[in-house]
C-alpha positions as protocol buffer text, in pm:
chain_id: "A"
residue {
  index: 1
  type: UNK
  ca { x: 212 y: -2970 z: 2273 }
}
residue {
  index: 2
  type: UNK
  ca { x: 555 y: -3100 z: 2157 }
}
residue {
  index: 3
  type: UNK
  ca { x: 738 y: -3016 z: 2460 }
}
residue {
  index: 4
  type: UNK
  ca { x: 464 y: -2804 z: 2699 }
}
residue {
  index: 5
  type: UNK
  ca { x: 110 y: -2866 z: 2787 }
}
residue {
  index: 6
  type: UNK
  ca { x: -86 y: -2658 z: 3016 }
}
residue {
  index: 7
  type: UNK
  ca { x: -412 y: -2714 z: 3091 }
}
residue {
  index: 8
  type: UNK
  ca { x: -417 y: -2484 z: 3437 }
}
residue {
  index: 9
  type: UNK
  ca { x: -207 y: -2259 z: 3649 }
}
residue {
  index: 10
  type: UNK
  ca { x: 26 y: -1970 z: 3546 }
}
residue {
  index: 11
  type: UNK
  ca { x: 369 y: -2111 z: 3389 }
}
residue {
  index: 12
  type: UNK
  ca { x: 612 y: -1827 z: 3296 }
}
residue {
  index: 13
  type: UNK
  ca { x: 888 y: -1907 z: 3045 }
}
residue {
  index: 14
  type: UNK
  ca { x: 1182 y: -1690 z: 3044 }
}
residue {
  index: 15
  type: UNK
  ca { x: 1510 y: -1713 z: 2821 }
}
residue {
  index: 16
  type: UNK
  ca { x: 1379 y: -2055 z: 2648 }
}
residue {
  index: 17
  type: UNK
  ca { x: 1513 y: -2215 z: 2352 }
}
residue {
  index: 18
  type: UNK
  ca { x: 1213 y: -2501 z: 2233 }
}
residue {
  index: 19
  type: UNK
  ca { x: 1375 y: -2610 z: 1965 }
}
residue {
  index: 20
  type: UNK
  ca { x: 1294 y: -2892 z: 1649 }
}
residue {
  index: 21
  type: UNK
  ca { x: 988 y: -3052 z: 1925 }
}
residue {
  index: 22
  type: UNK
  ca { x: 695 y: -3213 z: 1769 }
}
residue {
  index: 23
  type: UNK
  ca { x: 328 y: -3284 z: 1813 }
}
residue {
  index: 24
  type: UNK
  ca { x: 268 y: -3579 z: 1585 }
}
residue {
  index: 25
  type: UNK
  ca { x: -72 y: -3733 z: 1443 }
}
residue {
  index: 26
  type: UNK
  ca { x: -35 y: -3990 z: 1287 }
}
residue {
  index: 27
  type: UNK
  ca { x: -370 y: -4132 z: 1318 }
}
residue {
  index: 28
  type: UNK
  ca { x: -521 y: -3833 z: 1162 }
}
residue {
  index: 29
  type: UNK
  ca { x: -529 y: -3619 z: 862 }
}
residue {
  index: 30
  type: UNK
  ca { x: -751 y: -3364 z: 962 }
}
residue {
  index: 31
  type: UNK
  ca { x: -718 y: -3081 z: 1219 }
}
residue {
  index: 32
  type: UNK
  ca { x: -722 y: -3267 z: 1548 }
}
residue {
  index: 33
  type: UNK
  ca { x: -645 y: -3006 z: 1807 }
}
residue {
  index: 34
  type: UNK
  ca { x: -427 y: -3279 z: 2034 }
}
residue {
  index: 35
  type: UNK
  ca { x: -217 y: -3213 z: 1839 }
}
residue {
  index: 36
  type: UNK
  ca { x: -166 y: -2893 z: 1813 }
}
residue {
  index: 37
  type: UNK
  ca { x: 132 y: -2697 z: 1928 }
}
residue {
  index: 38
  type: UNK
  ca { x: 450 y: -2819 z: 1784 }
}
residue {
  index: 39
  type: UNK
  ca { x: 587 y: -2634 z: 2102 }
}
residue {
  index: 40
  type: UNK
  ca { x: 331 y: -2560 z: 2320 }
}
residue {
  index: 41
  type: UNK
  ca { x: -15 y: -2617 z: 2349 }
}
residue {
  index: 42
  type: UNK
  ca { x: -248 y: -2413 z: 2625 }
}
residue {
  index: 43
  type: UNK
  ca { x: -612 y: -2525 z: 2679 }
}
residue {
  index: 44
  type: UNK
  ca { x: -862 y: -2424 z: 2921 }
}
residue {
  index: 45
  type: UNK
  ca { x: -966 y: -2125 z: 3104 }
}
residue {
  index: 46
  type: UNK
  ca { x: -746 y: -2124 z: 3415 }
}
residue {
  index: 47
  type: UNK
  ca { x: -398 y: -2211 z: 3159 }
}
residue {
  index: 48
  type: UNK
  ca { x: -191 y: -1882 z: 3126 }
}
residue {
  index: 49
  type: UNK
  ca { x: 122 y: -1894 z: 2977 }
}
residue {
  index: 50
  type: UNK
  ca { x: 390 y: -1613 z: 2995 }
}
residue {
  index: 51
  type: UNK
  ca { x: 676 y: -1631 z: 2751 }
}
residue {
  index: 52
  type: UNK
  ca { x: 941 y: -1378 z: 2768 }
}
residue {
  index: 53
  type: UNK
  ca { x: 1260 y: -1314 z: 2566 }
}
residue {
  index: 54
  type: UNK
  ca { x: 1244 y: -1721 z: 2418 }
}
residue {
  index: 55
  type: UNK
  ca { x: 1323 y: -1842 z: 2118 }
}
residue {
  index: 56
  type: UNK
  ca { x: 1101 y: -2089 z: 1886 }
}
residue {
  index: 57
  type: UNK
  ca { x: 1336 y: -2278 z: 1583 }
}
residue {
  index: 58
  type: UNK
  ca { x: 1229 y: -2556 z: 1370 }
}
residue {
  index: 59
  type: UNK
  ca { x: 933 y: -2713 z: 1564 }
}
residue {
  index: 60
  type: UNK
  ca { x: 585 y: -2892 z: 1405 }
}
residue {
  index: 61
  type: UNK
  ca { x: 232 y: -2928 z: 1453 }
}
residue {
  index: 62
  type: UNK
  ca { x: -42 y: -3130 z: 1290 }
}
residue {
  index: 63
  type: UNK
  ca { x: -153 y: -2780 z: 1334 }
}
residue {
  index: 64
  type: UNK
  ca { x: -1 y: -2440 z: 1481 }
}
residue {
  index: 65
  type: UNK
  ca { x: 379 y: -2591 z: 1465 }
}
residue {
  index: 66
  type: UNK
  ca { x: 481 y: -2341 z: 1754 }
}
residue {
  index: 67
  type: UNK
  ca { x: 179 y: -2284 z: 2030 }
}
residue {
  index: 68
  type: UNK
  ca { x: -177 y: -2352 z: 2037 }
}
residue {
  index: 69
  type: UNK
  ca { x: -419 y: -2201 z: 2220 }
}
residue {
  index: 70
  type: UNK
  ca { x: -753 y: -2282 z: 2288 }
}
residue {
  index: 71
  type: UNK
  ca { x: -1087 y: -2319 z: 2513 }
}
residue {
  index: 72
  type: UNK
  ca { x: -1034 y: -1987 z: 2695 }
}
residue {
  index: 73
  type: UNK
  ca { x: -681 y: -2017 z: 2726 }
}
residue {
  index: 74
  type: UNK
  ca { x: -447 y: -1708 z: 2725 }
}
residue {
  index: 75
  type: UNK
  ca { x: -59 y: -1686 z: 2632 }
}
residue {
  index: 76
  type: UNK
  ca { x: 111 y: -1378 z: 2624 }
}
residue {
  index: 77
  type: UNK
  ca { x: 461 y: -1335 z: 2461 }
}
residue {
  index: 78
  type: UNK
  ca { x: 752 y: -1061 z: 2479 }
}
residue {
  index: 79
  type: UNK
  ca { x: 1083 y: -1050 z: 2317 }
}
residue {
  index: 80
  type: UNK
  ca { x: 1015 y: -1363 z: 2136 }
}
residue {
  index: 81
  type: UNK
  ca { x: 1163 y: -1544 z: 1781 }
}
residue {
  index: 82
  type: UNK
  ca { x: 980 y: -1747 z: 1628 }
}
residue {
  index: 83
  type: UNK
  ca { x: 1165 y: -1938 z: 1336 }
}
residue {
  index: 84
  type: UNK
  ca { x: 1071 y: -2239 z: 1085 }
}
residue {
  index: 85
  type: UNK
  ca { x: 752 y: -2318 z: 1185 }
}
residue {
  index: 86
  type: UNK
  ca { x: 581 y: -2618 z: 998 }
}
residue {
  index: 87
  type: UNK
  ca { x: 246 y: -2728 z: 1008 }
}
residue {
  index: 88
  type: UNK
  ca { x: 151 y: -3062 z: 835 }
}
residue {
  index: 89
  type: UNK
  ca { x: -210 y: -3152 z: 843 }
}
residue {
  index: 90
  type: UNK
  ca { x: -342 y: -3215 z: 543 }
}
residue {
  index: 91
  type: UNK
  ca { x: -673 y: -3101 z: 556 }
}
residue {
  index: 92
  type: UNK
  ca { x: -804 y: -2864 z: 843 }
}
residue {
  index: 93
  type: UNK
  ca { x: -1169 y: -3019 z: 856 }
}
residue {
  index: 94
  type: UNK
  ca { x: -1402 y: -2724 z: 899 }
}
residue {
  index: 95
  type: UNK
  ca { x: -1392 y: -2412 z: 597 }
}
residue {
  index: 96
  type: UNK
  ca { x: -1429 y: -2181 z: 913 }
}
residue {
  index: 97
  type: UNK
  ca { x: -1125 y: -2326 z: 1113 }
}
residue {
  index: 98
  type: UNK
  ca { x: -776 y: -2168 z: 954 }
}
residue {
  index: 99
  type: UNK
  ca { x: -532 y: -2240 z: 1169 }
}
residue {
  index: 100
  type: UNK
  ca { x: -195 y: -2096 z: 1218 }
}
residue {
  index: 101
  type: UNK
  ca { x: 137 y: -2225 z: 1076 }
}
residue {
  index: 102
  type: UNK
  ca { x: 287 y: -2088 z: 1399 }
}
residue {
  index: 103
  type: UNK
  ca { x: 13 y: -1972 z: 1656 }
}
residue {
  index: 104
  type: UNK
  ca { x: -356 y: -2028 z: 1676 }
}
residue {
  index: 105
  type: UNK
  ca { x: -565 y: -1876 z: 1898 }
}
residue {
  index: 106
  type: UNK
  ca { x: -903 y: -2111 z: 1909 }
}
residue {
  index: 107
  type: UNK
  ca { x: -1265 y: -2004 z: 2112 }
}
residue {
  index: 108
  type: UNK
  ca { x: -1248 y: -2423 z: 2108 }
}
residue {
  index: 109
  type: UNK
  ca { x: -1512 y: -2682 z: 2082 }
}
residue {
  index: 110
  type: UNK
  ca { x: -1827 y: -2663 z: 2242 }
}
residue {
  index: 111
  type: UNK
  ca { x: -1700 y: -2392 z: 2409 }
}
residue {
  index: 112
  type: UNK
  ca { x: -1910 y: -2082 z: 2416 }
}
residue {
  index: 113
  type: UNK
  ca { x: -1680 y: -1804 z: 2595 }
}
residue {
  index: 114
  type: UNK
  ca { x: -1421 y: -1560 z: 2429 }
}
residue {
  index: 115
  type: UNK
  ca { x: -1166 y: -1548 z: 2691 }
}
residue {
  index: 116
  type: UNK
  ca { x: -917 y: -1717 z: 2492 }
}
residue {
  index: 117
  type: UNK
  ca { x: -608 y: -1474 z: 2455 }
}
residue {
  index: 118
  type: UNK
  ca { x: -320 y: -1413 z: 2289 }
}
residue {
  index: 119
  type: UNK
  ca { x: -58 y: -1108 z: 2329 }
}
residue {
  index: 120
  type: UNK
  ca { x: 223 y: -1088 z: 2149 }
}
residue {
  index: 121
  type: UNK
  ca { x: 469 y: -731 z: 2217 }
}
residue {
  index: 122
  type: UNK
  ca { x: 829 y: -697 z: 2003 }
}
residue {
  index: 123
  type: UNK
  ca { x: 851 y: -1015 z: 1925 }
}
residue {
  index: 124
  type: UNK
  ca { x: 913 y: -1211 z: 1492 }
}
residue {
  index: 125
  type: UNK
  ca { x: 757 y: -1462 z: 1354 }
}
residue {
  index: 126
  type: UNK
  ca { x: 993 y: -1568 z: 1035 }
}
residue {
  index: 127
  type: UNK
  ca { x: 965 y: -1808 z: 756 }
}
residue {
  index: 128
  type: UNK
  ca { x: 670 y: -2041 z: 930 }
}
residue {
  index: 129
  type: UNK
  ca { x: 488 y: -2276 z: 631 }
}
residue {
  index: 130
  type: UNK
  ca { x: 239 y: -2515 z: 617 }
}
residue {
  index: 131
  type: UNK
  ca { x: 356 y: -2786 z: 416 }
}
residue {
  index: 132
  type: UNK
  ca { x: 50 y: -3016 z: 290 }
}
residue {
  index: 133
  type: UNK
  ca { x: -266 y: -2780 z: 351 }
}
residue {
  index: 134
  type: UNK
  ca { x: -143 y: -2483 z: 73 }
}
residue {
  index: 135
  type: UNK
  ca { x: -491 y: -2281 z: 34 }
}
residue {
  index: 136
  type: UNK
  ca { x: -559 y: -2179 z: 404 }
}
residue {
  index: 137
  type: UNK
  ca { x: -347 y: -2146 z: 656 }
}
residue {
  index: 138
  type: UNK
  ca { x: -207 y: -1830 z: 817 }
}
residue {
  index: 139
  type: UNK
  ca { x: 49 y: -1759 z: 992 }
}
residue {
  index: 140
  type: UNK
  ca { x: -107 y: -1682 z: 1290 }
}
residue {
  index: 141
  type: UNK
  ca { x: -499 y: -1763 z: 1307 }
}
residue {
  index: 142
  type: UNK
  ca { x: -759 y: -1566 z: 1580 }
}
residue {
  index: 143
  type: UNK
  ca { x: -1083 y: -1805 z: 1543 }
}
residue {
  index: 144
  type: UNK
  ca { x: -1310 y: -1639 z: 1783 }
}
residue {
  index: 145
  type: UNK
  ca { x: -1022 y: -1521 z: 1984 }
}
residue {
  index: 146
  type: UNK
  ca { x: -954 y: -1234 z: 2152 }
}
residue {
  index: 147
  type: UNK
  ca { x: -572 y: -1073 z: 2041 }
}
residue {
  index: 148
  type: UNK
  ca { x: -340 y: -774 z: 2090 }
}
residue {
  index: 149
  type: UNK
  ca { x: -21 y: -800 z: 1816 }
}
residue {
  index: 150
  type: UNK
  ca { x: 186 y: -482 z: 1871 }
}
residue {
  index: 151
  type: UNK
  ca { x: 593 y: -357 z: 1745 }
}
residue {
  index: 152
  type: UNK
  ca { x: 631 y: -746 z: 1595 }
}
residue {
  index: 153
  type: UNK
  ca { x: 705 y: -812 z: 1273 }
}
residue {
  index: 154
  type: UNK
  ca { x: 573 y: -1126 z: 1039 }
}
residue {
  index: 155
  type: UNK
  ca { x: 689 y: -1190 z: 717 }
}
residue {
  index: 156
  type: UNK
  ca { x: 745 y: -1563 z: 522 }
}
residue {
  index: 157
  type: UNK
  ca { x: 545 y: -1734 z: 247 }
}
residue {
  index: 158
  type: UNK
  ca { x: 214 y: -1797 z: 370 }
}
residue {
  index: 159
  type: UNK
  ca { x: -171 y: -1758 z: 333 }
}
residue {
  index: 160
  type: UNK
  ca { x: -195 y: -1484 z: 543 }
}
residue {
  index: 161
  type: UNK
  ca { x: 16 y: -1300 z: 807 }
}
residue {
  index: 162
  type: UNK
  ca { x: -280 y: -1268 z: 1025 }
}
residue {
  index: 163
  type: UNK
  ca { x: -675 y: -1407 z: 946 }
}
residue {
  index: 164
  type: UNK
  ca { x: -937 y: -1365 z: 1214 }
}
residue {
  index: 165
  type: UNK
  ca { x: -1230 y: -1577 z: 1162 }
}
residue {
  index: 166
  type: UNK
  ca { x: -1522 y: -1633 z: 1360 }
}
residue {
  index: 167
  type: UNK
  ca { x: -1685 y: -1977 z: 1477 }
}
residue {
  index: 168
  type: UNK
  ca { x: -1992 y: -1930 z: 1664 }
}
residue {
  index: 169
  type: UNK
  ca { x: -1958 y: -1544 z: 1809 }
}
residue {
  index: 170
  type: UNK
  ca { x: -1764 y: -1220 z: 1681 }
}
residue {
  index: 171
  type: UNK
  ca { x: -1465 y: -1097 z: 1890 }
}
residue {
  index: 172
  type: UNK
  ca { x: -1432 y: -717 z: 1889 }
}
residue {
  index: 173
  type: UNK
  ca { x: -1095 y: -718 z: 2089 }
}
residue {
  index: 174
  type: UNK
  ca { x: -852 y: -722 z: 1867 }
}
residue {
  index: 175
  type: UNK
  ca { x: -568 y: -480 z: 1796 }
}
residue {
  index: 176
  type: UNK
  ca { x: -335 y: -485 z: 1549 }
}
residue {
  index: 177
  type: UNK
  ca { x: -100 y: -212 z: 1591 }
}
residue {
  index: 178
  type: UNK
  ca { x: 240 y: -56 z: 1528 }
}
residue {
  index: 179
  type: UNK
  ca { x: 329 y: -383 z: 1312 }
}
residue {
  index: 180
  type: UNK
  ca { x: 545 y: -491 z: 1015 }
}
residue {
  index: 181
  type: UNK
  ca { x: 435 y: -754 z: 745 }
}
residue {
  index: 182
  type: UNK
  ca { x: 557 y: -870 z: 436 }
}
residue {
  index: 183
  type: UNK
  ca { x: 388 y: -1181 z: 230 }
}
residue {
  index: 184
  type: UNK
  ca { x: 587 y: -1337 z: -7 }
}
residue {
  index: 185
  type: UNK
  ca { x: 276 y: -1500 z: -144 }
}
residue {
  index: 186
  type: UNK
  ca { x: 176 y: -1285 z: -392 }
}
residue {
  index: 187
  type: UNK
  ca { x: -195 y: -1370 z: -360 }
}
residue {
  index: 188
  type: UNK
  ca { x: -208 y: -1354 z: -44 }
}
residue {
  index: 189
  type: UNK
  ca { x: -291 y: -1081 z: 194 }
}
residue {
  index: 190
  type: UNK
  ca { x: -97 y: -961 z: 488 }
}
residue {
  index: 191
  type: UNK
  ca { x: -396 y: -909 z: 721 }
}
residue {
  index: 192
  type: UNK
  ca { x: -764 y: -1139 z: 644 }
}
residue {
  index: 193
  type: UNK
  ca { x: -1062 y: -1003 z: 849 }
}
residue {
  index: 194
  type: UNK
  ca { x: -1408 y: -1146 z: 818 }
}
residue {
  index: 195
  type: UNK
  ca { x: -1711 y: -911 z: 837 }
}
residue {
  index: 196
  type: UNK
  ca { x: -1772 y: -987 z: 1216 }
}
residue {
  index: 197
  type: UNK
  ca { x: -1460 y: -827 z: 1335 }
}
residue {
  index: 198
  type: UNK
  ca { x: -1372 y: -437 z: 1315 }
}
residue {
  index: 199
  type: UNK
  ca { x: -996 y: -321 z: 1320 }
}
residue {
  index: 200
  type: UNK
  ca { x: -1001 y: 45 z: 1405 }
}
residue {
  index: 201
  type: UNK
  ca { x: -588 y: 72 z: 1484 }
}
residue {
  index: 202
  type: UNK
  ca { x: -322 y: 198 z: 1229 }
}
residue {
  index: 203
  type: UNK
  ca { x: 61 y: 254 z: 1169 }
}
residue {
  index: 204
  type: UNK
  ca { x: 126 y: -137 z: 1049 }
}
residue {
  index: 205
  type: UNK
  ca { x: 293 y: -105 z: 732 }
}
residue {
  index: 206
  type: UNK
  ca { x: 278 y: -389 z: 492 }
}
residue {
  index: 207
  type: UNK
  ca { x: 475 y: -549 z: 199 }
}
residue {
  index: 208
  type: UNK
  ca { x: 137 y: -708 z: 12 }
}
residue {
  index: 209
  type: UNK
  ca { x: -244 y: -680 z: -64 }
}
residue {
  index: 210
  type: UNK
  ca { x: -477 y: -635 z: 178 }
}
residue {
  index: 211
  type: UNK
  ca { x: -865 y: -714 z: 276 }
}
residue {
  index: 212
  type: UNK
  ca { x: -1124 y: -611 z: 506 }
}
residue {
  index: 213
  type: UNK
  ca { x: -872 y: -405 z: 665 }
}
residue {
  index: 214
  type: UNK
  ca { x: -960 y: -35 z: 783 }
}
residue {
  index: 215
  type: UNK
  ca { x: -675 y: 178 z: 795 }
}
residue {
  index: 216
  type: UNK
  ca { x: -589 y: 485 z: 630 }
}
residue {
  index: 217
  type: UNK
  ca { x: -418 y: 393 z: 334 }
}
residue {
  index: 218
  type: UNK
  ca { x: -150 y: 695 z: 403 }
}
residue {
  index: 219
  type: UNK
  ca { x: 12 y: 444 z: 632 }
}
residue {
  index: 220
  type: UNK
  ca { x: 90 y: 171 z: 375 }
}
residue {
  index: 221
  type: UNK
  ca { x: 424 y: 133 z: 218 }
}
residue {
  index: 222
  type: UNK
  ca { x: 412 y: -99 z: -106 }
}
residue {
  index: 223
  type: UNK
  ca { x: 613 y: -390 z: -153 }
}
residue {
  index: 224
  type: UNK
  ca { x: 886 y: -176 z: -370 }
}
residue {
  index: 225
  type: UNK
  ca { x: 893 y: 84 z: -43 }
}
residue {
  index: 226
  type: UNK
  ca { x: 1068 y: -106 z: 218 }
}
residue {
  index: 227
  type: UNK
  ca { x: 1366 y: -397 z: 258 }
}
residue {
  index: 228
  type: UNK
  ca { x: 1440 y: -637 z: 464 }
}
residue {
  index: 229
  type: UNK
  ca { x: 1833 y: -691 z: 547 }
}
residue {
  index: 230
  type: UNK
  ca { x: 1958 y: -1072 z: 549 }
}
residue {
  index: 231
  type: UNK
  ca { x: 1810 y: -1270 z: 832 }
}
residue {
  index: 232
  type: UNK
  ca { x: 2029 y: -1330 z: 1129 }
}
residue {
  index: 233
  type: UNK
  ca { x: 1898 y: -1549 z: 1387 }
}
residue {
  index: 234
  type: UNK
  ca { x: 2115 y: -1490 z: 1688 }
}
residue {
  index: 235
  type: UNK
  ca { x: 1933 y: -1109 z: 1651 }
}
residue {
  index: 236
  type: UNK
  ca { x: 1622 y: -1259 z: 1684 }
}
residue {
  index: 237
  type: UNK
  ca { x: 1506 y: -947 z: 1471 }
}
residue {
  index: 238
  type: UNK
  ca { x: 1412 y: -858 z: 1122 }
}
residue {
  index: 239
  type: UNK
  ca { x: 1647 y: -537 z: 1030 }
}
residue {
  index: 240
  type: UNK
  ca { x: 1492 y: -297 z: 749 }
}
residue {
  index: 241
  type: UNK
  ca { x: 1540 y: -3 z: 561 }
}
residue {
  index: 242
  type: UNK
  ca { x: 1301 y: 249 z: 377 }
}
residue {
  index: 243
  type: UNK
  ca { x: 1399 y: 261 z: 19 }
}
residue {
  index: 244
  type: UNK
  ca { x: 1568 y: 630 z: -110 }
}
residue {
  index: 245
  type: UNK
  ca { x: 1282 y: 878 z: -54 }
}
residue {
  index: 246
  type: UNK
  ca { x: 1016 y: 677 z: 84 }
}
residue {
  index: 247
  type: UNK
  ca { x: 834 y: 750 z: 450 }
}
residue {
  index: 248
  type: UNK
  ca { x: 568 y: 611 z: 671 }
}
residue {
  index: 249
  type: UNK
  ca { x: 246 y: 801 z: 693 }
}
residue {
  index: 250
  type: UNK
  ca { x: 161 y: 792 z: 1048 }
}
residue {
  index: 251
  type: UNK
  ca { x: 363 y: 660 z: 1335 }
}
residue {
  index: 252
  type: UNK
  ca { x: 253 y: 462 z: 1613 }
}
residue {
  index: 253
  type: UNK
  ca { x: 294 y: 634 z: 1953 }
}
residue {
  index: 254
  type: UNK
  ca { x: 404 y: 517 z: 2306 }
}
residue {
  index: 255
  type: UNK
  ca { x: 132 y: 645 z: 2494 }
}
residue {
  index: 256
  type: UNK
  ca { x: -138 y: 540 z: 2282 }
}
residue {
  index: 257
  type: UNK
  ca { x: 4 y: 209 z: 2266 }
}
residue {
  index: 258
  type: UNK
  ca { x: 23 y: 195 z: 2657 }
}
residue {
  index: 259
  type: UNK
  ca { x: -353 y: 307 z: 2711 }
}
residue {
  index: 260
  type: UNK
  ca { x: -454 y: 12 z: 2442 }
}
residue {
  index: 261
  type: UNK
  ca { x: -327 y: -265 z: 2653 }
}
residue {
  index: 262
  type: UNK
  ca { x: -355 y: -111 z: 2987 }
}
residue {
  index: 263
  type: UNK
  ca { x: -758 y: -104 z: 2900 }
}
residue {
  index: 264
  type: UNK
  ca { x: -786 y: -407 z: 2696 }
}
residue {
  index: 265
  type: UNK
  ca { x: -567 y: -613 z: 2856 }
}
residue {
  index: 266
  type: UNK
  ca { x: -496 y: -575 z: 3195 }
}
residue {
  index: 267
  type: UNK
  ca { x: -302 y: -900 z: 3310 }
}
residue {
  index: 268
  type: UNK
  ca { x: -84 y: -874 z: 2997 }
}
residue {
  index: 269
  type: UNK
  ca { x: 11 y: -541 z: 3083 }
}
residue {
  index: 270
  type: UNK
  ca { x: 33 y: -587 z: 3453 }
}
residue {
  index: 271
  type: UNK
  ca { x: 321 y: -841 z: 3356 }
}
residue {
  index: 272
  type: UNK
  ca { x: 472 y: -652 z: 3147 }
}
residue {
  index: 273
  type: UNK
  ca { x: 562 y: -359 z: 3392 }
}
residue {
  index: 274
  type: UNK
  ca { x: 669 y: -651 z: 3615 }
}
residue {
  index: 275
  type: UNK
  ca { x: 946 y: -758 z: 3380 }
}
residue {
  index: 276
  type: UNK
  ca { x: 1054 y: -438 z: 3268 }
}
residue {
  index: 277
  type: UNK
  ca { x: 1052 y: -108 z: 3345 }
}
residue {
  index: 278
  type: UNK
  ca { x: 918 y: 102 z: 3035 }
}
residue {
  index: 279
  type: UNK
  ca { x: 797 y: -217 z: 2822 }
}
residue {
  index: 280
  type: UNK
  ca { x: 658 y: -5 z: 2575 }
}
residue {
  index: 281
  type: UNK
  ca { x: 958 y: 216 z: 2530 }
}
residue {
  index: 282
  type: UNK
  ca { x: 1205 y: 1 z: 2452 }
}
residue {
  index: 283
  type: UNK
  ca { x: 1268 y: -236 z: 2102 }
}
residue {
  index: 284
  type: UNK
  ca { x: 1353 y: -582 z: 2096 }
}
residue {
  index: 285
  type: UNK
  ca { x: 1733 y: -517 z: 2140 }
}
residue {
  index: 286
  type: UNK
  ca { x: 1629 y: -308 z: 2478 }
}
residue {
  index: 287
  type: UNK
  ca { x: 1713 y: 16 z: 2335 }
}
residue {
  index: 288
  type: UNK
  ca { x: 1505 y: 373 z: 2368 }
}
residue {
  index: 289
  type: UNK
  ca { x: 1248 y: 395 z: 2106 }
}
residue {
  index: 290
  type: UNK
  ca { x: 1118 y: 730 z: 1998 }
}
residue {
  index: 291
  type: UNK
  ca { x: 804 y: 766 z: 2213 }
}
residue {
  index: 292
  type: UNK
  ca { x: 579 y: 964 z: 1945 }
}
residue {
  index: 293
  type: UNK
  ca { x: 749 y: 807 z: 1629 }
}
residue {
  index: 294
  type: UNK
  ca { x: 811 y: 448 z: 1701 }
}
residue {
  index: 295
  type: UNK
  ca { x: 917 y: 280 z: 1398 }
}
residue {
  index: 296
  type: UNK
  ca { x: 694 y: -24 z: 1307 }
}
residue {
  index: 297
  type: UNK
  ca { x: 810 y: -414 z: 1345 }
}
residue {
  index: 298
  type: UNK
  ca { x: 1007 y: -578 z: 1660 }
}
residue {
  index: 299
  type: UNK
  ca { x: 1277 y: -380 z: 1580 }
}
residue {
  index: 300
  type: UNK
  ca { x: 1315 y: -20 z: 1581 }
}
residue {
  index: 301
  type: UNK
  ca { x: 1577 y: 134 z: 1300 }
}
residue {
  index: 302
  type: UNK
  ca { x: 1759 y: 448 z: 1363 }
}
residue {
  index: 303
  type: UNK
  ca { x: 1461 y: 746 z: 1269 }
}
């Protein structure tokens, strides 16, 4: 980790700026997991990291330029930016290990649980890259991880917004809900699934082509449908706009949302009500959401 490593014990982060840190490797081409995390790097099952309304700008990582997490690790994220992430390995080693430009998630070496975790809530990931591996990296990467990604929005130039691939055992719990993506790698897809996992959750809306993704296709919007405003970092948001006539299919709601991470994820959600008092409610800016149409993405335009 460039500037945090935890490798036990509960460490909550709250109104952070890690900013242009590094985790170097210069002894090493190929994915070396020491160094990981251009800003944080999590390992073991007793490390839990909380991160709450924190910014990420500018960091690196041989791999996963802003956290890493791995060998039954958990981190769990609200209200967060992450900007300008840069990986730099030039070769990741293993055709089933795809690490993230910003995040990975990793089940780890040798290591046979699935407890590692990562929760992200109303929180963007902008403009991460990985700038000597082109053909494989993500920007965030689930490798036998368990993960709930909910109201955030993703977009840059990458590989993938999300890929979930599996090591030595399939990970069911994974939800990816109420999200906005938008690839600017026209290959690419927004969301890469192998055949081990199953993604059962709707209302994302994405900007790209998709695979292995089950969703009903009444809840897409095309790259032509939707817009992004000019990026302002101080928001610490995405602002966008439905093009003239255009809609979503169906919306994400509140409740449902709630009873997803309540049940699948207890401690994230248990934190959650501890730092706020209607965490689901609320956008990234702190203001009401509708609670049966929430508007995809970390931020919630006008409905």
């Amino acid at each position: 980790g460039g500037a945090v490593n935890v490798s036990g014990g509960s460490v909550c982060l709250t109104n952070c700026l890690f900013k242009e840190n590094v985790a170097d490797a210069s002894e090493s081409t190929v994915y070396n997991a020491k160094c990981a995390g251009g800003a944080i790097r999590a390992i073991g099952e007793s490390a839990k990291v909380y991160i709450h309304n924190s910014r990420f700008d500018s960091n690196k990582g041989h791999v996963s330029g802003d956290i890493h997490i791995e060998n039954g690790a958990s981190v769990y994220l609200n209200r967060c930016m992450l900007y300008g992430a840069q990986a730099f390995a030039a070769s990741l080693g293993s055709s089933l290990k795809y690490p993230g430009c910003s995040i990975t998630a990793d089940i780890g070496v040798g290591n046979n649980t699935t407890k590692t975790t990562l929760c992200m809530l109303n929180s963007t990931i902008y403009d991460a890259i990985s700038t000597t591996y082109k053909t494989g990296s993500p920007h965030v990467s689930l490798i036998s991880a368990n993960a709930l990604i909910a109201s955030t929005t993703i977009d840059g130039f990458s590989m993938a917004n999300i890929r979930a691939t599996h090591r030595d055992v399939a990970v069911d719990n994974i939800h990816i809900y109420n999200n906005l993506f938008l690839q600017t790698k026209s290959e690419s897809y927004s969301i890469n699934l192998d055949n081990l996992h199953t993604q059962n959750d709707y209302c994302n809306v994405m900007g790209t082509a998709r695979n292995g993704w089950k969703v009903d296709p009444d809840n897409m919007l095309t790259f032509a449908d939707f817009i992004f405003e000019d990026w302002d970092m101080e928001k610490g948001y995405r602002e966008w706009t439905l093009n003239e006539g255009k809609s979503i299919g169906k919306y994400a709601e509140k409740s449902v949302l709630a009873d997803k991470v309540s049940s699948s994820f207890p401690d994230f959600n248990k934190w959650l009500y501890e730092i706020e008092s209607d965490p689901y409610g609320i956008d990234y800016r702190g203001e009401t959401r509708n609670a049966l149409k929430m508007a995809p993405g970390s931020w919630d335009p006008q409905l």
